[in-house]
PDB file of C-alpha atoms in Angstrom:
ATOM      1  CA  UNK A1451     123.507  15.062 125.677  1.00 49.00           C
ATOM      2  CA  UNK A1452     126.017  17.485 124.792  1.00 50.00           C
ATOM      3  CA  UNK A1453     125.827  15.838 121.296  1.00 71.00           C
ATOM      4  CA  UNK A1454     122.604  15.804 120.975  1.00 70.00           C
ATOM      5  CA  UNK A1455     121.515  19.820 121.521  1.00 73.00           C
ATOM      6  CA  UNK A1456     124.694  20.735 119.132  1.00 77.00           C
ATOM      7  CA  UNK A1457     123.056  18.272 116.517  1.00 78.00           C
ATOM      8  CA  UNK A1458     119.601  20.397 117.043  1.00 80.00           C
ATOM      9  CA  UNK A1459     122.221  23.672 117.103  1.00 85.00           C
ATOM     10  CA  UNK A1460     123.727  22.651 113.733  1.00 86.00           C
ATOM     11  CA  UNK A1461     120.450  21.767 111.874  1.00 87.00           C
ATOM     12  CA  UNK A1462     118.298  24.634 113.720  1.00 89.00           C
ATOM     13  CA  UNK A1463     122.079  26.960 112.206  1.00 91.00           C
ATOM     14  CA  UNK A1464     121.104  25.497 109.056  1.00 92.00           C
ATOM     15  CA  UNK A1465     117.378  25.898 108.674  1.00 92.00           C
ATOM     16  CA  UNK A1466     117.613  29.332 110.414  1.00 93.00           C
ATOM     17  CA  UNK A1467     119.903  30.121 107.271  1.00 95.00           C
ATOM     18  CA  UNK A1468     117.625  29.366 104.927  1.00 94.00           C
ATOM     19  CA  UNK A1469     114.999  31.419 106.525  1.00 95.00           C
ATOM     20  CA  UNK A1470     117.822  34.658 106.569  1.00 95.00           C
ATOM     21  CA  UNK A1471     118.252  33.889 102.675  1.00 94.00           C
ATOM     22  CA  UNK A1472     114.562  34.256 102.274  1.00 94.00           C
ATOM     23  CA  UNK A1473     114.128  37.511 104.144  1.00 95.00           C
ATOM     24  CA  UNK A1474     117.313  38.897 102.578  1.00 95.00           C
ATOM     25  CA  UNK A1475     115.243  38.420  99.506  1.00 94.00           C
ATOM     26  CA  UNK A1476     112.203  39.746 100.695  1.00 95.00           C
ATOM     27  CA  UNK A1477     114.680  42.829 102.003  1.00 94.00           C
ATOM     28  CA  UNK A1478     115.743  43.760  98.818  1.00 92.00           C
ATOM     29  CA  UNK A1479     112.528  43.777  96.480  1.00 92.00           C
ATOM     30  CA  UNK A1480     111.202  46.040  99.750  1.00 90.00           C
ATOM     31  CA  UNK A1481     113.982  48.384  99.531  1.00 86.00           C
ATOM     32  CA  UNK A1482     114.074  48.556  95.221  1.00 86.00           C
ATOM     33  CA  UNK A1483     110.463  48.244  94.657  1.00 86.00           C
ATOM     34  CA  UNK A1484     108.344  48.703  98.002  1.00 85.00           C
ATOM     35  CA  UNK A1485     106.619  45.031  97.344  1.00 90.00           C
ATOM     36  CA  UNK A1486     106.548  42.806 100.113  1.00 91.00           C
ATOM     37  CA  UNK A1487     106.653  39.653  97.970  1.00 94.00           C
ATOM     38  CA  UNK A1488     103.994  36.602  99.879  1.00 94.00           C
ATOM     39  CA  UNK A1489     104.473  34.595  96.817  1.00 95.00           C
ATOM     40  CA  UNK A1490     108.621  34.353  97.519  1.00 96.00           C
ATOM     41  CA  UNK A1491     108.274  30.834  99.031  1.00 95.00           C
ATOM     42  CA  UNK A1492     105.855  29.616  96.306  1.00 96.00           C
ATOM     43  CA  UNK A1493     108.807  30.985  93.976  1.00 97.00           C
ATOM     44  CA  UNK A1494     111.600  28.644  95.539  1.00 96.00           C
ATOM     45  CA  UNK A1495     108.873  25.468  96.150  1.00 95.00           C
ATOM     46  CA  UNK A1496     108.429  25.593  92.116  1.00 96.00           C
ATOM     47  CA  UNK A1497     112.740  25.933  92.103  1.00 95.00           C
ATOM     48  CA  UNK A1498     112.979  23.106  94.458  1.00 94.00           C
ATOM     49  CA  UNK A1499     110.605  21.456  92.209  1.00 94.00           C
ATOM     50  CA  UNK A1500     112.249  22.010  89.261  1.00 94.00           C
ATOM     51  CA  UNK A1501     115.331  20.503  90.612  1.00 92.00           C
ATOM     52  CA  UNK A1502     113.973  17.739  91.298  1.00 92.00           C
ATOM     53  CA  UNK A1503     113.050  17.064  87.958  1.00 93.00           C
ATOM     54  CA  UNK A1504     116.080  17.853  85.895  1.00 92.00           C
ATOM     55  CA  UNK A1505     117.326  15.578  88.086  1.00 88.00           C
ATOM     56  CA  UNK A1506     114.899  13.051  87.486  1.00 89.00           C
ATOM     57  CA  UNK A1507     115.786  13.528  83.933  1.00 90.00           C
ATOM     58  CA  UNK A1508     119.577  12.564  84.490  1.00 87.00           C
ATOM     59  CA  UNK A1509     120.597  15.868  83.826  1.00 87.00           C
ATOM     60  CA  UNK A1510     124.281  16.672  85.691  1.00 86.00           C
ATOM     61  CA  UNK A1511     123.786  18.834  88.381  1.00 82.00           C
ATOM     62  CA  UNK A1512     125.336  21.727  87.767  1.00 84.00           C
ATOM     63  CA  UNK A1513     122.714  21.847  84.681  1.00 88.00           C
ATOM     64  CA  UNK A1514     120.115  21.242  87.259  1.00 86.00           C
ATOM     65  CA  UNK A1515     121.062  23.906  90.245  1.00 87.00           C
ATOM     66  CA  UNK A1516     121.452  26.366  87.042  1.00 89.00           C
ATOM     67  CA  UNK A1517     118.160  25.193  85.528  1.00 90.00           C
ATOM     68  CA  UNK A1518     116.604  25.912  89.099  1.00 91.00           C
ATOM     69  CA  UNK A1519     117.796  28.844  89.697  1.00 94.00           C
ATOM     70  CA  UNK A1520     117.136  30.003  86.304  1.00 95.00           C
ATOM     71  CA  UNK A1521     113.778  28.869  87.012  1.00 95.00           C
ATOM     72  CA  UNK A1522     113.022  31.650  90.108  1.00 96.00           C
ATOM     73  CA  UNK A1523     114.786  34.717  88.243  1.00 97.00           C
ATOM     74  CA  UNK A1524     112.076  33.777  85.870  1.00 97.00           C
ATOM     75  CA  UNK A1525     109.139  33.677  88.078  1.00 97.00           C
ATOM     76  CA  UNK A1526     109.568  36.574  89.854  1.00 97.00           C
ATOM     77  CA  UNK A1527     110.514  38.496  87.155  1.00 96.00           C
ATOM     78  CA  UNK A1528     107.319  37.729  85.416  1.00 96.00           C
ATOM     79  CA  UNK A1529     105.056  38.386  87.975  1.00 96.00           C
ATOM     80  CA  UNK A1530     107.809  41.842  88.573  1.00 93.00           C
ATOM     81  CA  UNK A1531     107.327  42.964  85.298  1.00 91.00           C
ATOM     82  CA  UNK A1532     103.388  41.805  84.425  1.00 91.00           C
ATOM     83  CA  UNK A1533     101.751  42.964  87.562  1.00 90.00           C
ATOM     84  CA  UNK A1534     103.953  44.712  89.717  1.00 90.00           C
ATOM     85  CA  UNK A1535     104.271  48.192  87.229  1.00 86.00           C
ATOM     86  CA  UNK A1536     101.094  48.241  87.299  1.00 88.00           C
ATOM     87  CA  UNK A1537     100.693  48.332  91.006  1.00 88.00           C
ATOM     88  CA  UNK A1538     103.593  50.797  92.064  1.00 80.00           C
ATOM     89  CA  UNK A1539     100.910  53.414  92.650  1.00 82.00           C
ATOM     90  CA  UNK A1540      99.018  52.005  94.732  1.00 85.00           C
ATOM     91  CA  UNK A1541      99.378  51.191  99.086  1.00 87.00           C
ATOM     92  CA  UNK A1542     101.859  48.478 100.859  1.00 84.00           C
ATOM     93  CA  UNK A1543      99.272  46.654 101.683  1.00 88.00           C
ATOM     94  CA  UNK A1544      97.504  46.608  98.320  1.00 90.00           C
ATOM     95  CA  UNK A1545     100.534  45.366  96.691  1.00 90.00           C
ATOM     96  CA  UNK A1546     101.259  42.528  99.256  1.00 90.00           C
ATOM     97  CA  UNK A1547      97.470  40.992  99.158  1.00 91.00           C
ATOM     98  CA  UNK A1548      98.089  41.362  95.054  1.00 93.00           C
ATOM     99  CA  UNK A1549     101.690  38.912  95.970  1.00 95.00           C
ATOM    100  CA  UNK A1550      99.230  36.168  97.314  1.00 94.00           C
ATOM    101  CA  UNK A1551      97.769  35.752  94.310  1.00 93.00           C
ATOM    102  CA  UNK A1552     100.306  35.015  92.353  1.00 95.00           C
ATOM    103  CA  UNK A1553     101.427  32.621  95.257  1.00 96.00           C
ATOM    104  CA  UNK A1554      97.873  30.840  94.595  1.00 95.00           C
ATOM    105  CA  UNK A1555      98.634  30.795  90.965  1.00 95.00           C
ATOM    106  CA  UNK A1556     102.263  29.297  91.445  1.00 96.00           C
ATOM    107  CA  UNK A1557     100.538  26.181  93.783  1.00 95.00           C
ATOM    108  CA  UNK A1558      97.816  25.343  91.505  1.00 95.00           C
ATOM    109  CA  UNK A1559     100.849  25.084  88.572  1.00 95.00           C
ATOM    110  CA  UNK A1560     102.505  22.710  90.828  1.00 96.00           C
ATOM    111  CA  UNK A1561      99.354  20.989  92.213  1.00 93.00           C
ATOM    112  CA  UNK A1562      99.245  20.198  87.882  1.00 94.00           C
ATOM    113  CA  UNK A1563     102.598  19.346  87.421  1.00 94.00           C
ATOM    114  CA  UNK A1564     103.766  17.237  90.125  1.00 93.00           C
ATOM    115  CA  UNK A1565     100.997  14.525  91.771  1.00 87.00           C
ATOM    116  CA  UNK A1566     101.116  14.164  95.380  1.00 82.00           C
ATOM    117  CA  UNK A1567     103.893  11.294  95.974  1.00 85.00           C
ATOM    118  CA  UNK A1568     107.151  11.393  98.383  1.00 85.00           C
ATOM    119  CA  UNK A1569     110.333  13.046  96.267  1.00 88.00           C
ATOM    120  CA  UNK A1570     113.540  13.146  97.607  1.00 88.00           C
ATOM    121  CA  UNK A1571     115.593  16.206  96.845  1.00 87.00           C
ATOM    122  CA  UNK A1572     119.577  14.611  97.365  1.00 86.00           C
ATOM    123  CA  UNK A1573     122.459  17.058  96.708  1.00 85.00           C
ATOM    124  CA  UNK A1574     126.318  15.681  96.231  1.00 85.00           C
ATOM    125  CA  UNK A1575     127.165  18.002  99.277  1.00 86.00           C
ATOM    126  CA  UNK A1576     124.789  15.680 101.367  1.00 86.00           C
ATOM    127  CA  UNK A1577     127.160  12.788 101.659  1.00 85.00           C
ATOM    128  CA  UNK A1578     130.073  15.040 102.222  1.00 87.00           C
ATOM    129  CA  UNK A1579     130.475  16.234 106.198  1.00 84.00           C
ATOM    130  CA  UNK A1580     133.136  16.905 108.829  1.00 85.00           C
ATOM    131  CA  UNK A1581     133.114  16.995 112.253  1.00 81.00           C
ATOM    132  CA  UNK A1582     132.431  20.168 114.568  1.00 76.00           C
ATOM    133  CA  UNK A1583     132.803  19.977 118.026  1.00 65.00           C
ATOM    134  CA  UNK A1584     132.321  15.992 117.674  1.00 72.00           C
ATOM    135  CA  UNK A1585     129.281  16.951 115.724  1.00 77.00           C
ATOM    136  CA  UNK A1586     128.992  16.073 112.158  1.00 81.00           C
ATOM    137  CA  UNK A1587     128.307  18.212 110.160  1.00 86.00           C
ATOM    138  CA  UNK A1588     127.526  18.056 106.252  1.00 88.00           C
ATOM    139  CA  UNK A1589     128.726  20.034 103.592  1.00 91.00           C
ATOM    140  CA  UNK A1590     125.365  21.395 102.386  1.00 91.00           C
ATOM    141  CA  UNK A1591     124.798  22.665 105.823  1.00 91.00           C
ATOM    142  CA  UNK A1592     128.091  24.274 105.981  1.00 92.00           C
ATOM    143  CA  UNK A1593     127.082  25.769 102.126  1.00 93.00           C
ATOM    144  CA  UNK A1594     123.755  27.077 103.302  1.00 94.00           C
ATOM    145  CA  UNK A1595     125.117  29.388 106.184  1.00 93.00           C
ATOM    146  CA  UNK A1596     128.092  30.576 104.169  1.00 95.00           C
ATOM    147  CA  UNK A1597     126.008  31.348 101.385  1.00 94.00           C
ATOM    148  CA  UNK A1598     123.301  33.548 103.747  1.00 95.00           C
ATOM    149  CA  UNK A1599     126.623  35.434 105.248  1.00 95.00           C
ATOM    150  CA  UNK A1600     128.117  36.078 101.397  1.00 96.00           C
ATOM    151  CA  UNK A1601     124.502  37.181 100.165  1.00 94.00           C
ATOM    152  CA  UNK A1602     124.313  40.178 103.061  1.00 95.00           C
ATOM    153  CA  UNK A1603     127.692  40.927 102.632  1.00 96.00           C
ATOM    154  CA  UNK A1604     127.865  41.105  98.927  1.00 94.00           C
ATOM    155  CA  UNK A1605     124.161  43.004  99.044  1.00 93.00           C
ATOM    156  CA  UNK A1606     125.285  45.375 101.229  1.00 92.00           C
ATOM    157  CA  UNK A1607     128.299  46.206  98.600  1.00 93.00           C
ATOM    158  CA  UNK A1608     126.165  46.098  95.904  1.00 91.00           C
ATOM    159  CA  UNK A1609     123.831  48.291  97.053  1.00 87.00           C
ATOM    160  CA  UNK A1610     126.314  50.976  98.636  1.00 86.00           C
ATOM    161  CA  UNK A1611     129.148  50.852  95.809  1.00 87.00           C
ATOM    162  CA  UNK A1612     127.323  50.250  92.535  1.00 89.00           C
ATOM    163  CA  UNK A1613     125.367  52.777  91.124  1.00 87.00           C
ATOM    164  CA  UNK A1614     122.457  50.275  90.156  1.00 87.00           C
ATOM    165  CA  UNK A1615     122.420  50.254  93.730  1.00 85.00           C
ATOM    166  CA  UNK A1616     122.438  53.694  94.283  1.00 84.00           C
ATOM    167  CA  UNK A1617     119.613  53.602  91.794  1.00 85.00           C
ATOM    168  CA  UNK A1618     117.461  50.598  93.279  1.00 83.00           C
ATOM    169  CA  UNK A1619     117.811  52.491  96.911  1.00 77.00           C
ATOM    170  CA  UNK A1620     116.637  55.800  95.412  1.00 77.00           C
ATOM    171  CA  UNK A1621     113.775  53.961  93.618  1.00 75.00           C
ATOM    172  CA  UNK A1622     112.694  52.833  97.560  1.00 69.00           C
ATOM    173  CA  UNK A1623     112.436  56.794  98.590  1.00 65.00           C
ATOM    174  CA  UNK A1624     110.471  57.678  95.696  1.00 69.00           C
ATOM    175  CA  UNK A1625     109.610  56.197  92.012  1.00 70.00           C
ATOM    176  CA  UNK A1626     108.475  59.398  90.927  1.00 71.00           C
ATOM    177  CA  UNK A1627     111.343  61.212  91.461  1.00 71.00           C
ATOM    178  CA  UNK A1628     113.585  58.891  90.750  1.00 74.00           C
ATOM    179  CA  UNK A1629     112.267  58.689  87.207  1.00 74.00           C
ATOM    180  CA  UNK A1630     112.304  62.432  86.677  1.00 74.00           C
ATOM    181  CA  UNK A1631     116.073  61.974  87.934  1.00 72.00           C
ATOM    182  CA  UNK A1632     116.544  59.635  84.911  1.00 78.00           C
ATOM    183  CA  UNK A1633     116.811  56.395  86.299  1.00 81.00           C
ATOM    184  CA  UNK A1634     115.921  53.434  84.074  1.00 85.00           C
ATOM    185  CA  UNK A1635     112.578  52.675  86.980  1.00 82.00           C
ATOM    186  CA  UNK A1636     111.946  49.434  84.846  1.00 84.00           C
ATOM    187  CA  UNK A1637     115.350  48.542  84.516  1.00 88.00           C
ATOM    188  CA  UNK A1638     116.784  48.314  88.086  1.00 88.00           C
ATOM    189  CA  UNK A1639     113.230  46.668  89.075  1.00 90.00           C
ATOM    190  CA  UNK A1640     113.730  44.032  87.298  1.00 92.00           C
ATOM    191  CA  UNK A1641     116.915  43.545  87.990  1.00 93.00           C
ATOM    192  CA  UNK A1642     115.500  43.899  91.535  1.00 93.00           C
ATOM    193  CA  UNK A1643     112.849  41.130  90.827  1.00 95.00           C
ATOM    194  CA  UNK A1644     115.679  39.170  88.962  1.00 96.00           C
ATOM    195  CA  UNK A1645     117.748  38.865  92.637  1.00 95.00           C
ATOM    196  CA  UNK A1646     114.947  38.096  94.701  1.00 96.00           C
ATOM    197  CA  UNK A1647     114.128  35.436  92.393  1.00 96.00           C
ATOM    198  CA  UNK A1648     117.262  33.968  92.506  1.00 96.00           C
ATOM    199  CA  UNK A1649     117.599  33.982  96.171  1.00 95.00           C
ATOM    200  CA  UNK A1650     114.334  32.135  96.232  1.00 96.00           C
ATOM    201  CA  UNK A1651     115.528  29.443  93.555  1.00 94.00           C
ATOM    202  CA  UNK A1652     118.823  28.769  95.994  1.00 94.00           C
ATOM    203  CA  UNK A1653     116.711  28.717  99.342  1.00 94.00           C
ATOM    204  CA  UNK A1654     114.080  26.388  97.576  1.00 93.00           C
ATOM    205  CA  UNK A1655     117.198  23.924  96.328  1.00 92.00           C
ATOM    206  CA  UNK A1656     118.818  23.792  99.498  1.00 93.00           C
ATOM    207  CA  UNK A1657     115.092  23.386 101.567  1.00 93.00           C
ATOM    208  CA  UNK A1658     113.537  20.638  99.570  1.00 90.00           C
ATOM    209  CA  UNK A1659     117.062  19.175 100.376  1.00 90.00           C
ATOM    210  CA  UNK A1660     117.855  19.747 104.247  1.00 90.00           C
ATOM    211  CA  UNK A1661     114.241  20.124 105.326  1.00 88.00           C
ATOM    212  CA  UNK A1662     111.023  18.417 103.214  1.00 86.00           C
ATOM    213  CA  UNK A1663     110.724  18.384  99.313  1.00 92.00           C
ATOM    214  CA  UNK A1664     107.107  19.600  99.049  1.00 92.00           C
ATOM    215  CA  UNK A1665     105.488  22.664  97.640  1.00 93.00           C
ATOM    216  CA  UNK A1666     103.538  23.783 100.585  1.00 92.00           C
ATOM    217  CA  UNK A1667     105.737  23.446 103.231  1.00 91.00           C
ATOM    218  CA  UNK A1668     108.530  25.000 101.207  1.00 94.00           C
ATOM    219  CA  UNK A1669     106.349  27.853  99.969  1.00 94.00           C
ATOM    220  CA  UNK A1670     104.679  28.937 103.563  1.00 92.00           C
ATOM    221  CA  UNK A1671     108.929  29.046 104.627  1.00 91.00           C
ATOM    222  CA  UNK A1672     107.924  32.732 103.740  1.00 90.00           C
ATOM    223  CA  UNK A1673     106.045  32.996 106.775  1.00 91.00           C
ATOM    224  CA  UNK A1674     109.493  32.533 109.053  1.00 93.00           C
ATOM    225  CA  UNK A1675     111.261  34.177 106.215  1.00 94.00           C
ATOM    226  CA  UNK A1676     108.899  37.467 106.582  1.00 92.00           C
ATOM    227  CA  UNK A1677     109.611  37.465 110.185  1.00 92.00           C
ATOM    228  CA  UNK A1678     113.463  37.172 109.776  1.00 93.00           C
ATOM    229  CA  UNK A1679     112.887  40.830 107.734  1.00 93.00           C
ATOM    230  CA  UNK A1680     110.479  42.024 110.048  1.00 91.00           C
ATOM    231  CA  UNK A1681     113.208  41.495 112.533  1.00 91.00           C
ATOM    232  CA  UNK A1682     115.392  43.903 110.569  1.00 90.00           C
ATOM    233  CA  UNK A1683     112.913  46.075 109.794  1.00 88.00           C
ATOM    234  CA  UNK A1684     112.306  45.447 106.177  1.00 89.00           C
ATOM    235  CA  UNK A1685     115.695  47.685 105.485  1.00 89.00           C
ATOM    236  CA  UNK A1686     118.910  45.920 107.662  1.00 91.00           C
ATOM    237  CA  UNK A1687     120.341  43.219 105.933  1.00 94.00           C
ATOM    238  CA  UNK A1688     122.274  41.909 108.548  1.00 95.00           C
ATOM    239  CA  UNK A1689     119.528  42.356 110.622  1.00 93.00           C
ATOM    240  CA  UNK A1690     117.960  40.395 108.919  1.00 94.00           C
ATOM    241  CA  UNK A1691     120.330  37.432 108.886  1.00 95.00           C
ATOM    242  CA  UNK A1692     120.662  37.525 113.096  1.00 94.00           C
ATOM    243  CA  UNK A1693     116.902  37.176 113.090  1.00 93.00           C
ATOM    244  CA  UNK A1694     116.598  34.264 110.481  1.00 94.00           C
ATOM    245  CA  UNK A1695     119.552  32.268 112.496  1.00 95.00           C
ATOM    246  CA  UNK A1696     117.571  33.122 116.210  1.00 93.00           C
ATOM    247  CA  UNK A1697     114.460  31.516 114.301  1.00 93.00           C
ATOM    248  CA  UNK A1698     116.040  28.619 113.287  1.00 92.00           C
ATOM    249  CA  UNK A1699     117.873  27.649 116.456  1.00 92.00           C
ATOM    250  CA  UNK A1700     114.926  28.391 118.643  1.00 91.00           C
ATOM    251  CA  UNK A1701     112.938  26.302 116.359  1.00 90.00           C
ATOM    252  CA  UNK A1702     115.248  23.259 116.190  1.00 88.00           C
ATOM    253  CA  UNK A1703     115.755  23.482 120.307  1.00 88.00           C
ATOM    254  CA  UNK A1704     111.919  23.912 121.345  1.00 88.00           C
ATOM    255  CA  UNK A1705     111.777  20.225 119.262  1.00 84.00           C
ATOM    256  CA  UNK A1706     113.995  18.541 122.139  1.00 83.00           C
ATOM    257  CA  UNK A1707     111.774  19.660 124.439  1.00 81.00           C
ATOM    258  CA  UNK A1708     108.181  17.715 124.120  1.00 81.00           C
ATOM    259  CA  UNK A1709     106.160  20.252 125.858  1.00 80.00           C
ATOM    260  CA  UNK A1710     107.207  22.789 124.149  1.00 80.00           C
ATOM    261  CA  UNK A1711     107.899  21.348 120.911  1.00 81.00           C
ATOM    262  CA  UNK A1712     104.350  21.584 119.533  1.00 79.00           C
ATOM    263  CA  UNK A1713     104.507  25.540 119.872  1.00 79.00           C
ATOM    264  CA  UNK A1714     107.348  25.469 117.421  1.00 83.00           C
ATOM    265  CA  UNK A1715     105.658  27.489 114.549  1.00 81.00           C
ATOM    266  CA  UNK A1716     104.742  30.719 116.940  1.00 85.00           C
ATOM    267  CA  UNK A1717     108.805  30.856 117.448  1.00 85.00           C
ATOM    268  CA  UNK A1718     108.891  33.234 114.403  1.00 87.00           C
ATOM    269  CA  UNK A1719     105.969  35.750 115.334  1.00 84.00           C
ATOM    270  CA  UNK A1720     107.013  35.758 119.327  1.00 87.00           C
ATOM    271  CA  UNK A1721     110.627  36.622 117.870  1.00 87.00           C
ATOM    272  CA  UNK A1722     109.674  39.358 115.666  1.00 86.00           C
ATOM    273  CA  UNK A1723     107.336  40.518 117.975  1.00 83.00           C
ATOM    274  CA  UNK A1724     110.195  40.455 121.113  1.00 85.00           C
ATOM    275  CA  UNK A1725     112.740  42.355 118.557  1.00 83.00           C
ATOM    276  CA  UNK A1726     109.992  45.073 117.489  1.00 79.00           C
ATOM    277  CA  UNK A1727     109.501  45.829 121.507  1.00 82.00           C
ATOM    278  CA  UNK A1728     113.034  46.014 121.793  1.00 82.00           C
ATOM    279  CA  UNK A1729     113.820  47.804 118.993  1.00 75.00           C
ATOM    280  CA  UNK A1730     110.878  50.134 120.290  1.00 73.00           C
ATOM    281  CA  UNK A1731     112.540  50.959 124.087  1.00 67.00           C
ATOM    282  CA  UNK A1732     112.559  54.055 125.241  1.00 56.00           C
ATOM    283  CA  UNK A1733     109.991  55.290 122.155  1.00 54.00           C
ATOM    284  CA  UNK A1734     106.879  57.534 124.116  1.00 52.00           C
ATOM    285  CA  UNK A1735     103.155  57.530 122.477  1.00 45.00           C
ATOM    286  CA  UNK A1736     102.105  60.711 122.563  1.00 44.00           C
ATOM    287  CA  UNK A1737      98.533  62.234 121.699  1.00 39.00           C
ATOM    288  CA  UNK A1738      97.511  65.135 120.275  1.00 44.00           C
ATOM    289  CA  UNK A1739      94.982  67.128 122.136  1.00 44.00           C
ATOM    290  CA  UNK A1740      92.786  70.101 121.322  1.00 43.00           C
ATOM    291  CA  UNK A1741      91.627  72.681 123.259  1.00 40.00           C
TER     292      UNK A1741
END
């Protein structure tokens, strides 16, 4: 038994990562550009998709996890520097409806591209594992978590040591100002929109791999995703991570229970939701009153 809830552990670790990769994505177009990107899963579905067929065309693979991730620094930085200057003035909420669009536009493409048949998205990783705890455990699952704990860490660097970061974190206060300051705006939000892309072309590889190679389940992971950087707030990147991870695991353990196992896909709004209250303790509502 023992065995059997660290298997669920390990893949719900694994999944959970994936979900931390896409809200560390999401986190950093926020934080650069104010856009809360919908269309971020739809970016890694048509990566995961474009894996599979460079792959299909006996390409080697590190052409093919290139090509991919090539693939989402393109997307998003189309849509980032089509659309998005041309929303920057407008509200939050504005801008996110506008993401869905382009999420719309990016499943129709596929819808085109790829007819509805069962693909299989097999890495080299996958038939590489060790054991953990008398658990085995592959190598792509092992890749996957260390890559979500290098992408906060070297983020948070980035963004606190580099002075594009300086620049992408001063474009989140204010875009006005921070072109009157002389920052390149355009510049460091693409280069914004270039990382979120690629983020999404890694989590898309690695999804249509350890969970289900199909571009609508792999582009509404941005629903857990969004709730793994709700759980940091939109800003904390390692935040972020912890609440990706929770997702997963709780997700992966409510399956070995079959009562509870068909209330799997509210895990990620009852988490957020519990870590907002939380977050909110102690915090009074007060009202304003006239005489």
């Amino acid at each position: 038994m023992l065995t059997v809830h660290g298997l669920f552990l390990v893949s719900g670790l694994a999944v959970g990562s994936l979900y931390a990769l896409g809200g560390i994505g999401l986190v950093i177009l926020r934080r650069s550009t104010g856009f809360l990107n919908f269309s971020h899963g739809a970016i890694a579905a048509f990566s995961a998709m474009t894996a599979w067929q460079l792959g299909a065309w006996d390409l080697p693979a590190p052409i093919a996890w290139a090509g991919t991730v090539l693939a989402g620094v393109a997307l998003s930085v189309a849509y980032g520097r089509g659309l998005a200057p041309r929303l920057s003035h407008r509200e939050p909420a504005v801008k996110a409806v506008a993401t869905l669009g382009y999420l719309l536009i990016l499943l129709g493409a596929m819808g085109l591209l790829w007819d509805d048949m069962l693909r299989e998205l097999d890495l080299p990783t996958d038939a590489m594992a060790v054991k953990l705890l008398g658990v085995r455990v592959t190598l792509t699952r092992l890749i996957v978590l260390g890559l979500a704990i290098a992408a906060v860490i070297g983020m948070i660097l980035y963004l606190d040591r580099t002075r594009t970061g300086l620049h992408m974190r001063a474009l989140a206060d204010n875009r006005g100002h921070a072109a009157l300051l002389g920052i390149p705006v355009l510049k460091v939000e693409t280069l914004a929109w270039g990382i979120s892309g690629a983020l999404a072309g890694l989590t898309g590889i690695f999804f249509g791999s350890l969970v289900r190679l199909e571009p609508a389940v792999i582009t509404f992971m941005v629903i857990p995703a969004t709730a793994a950087a709700v759980c940091g707030r939109l800003t904390s990147l390692p935040a972020t991570l912890a609440g990706g991870l929770l997702i997963g695991v709780v997700e992966s353990m409510l399956a070995l229970n079959p009562a509870l196992s068909a209330y799997r896909t509210m895990a990620p709004y009852i988490i957020a939701g519990l870590i907002i209250l939380w977050m909110q303790r102690g915090t009074k509502l007060t009202f304003a009153t006239g005489e």
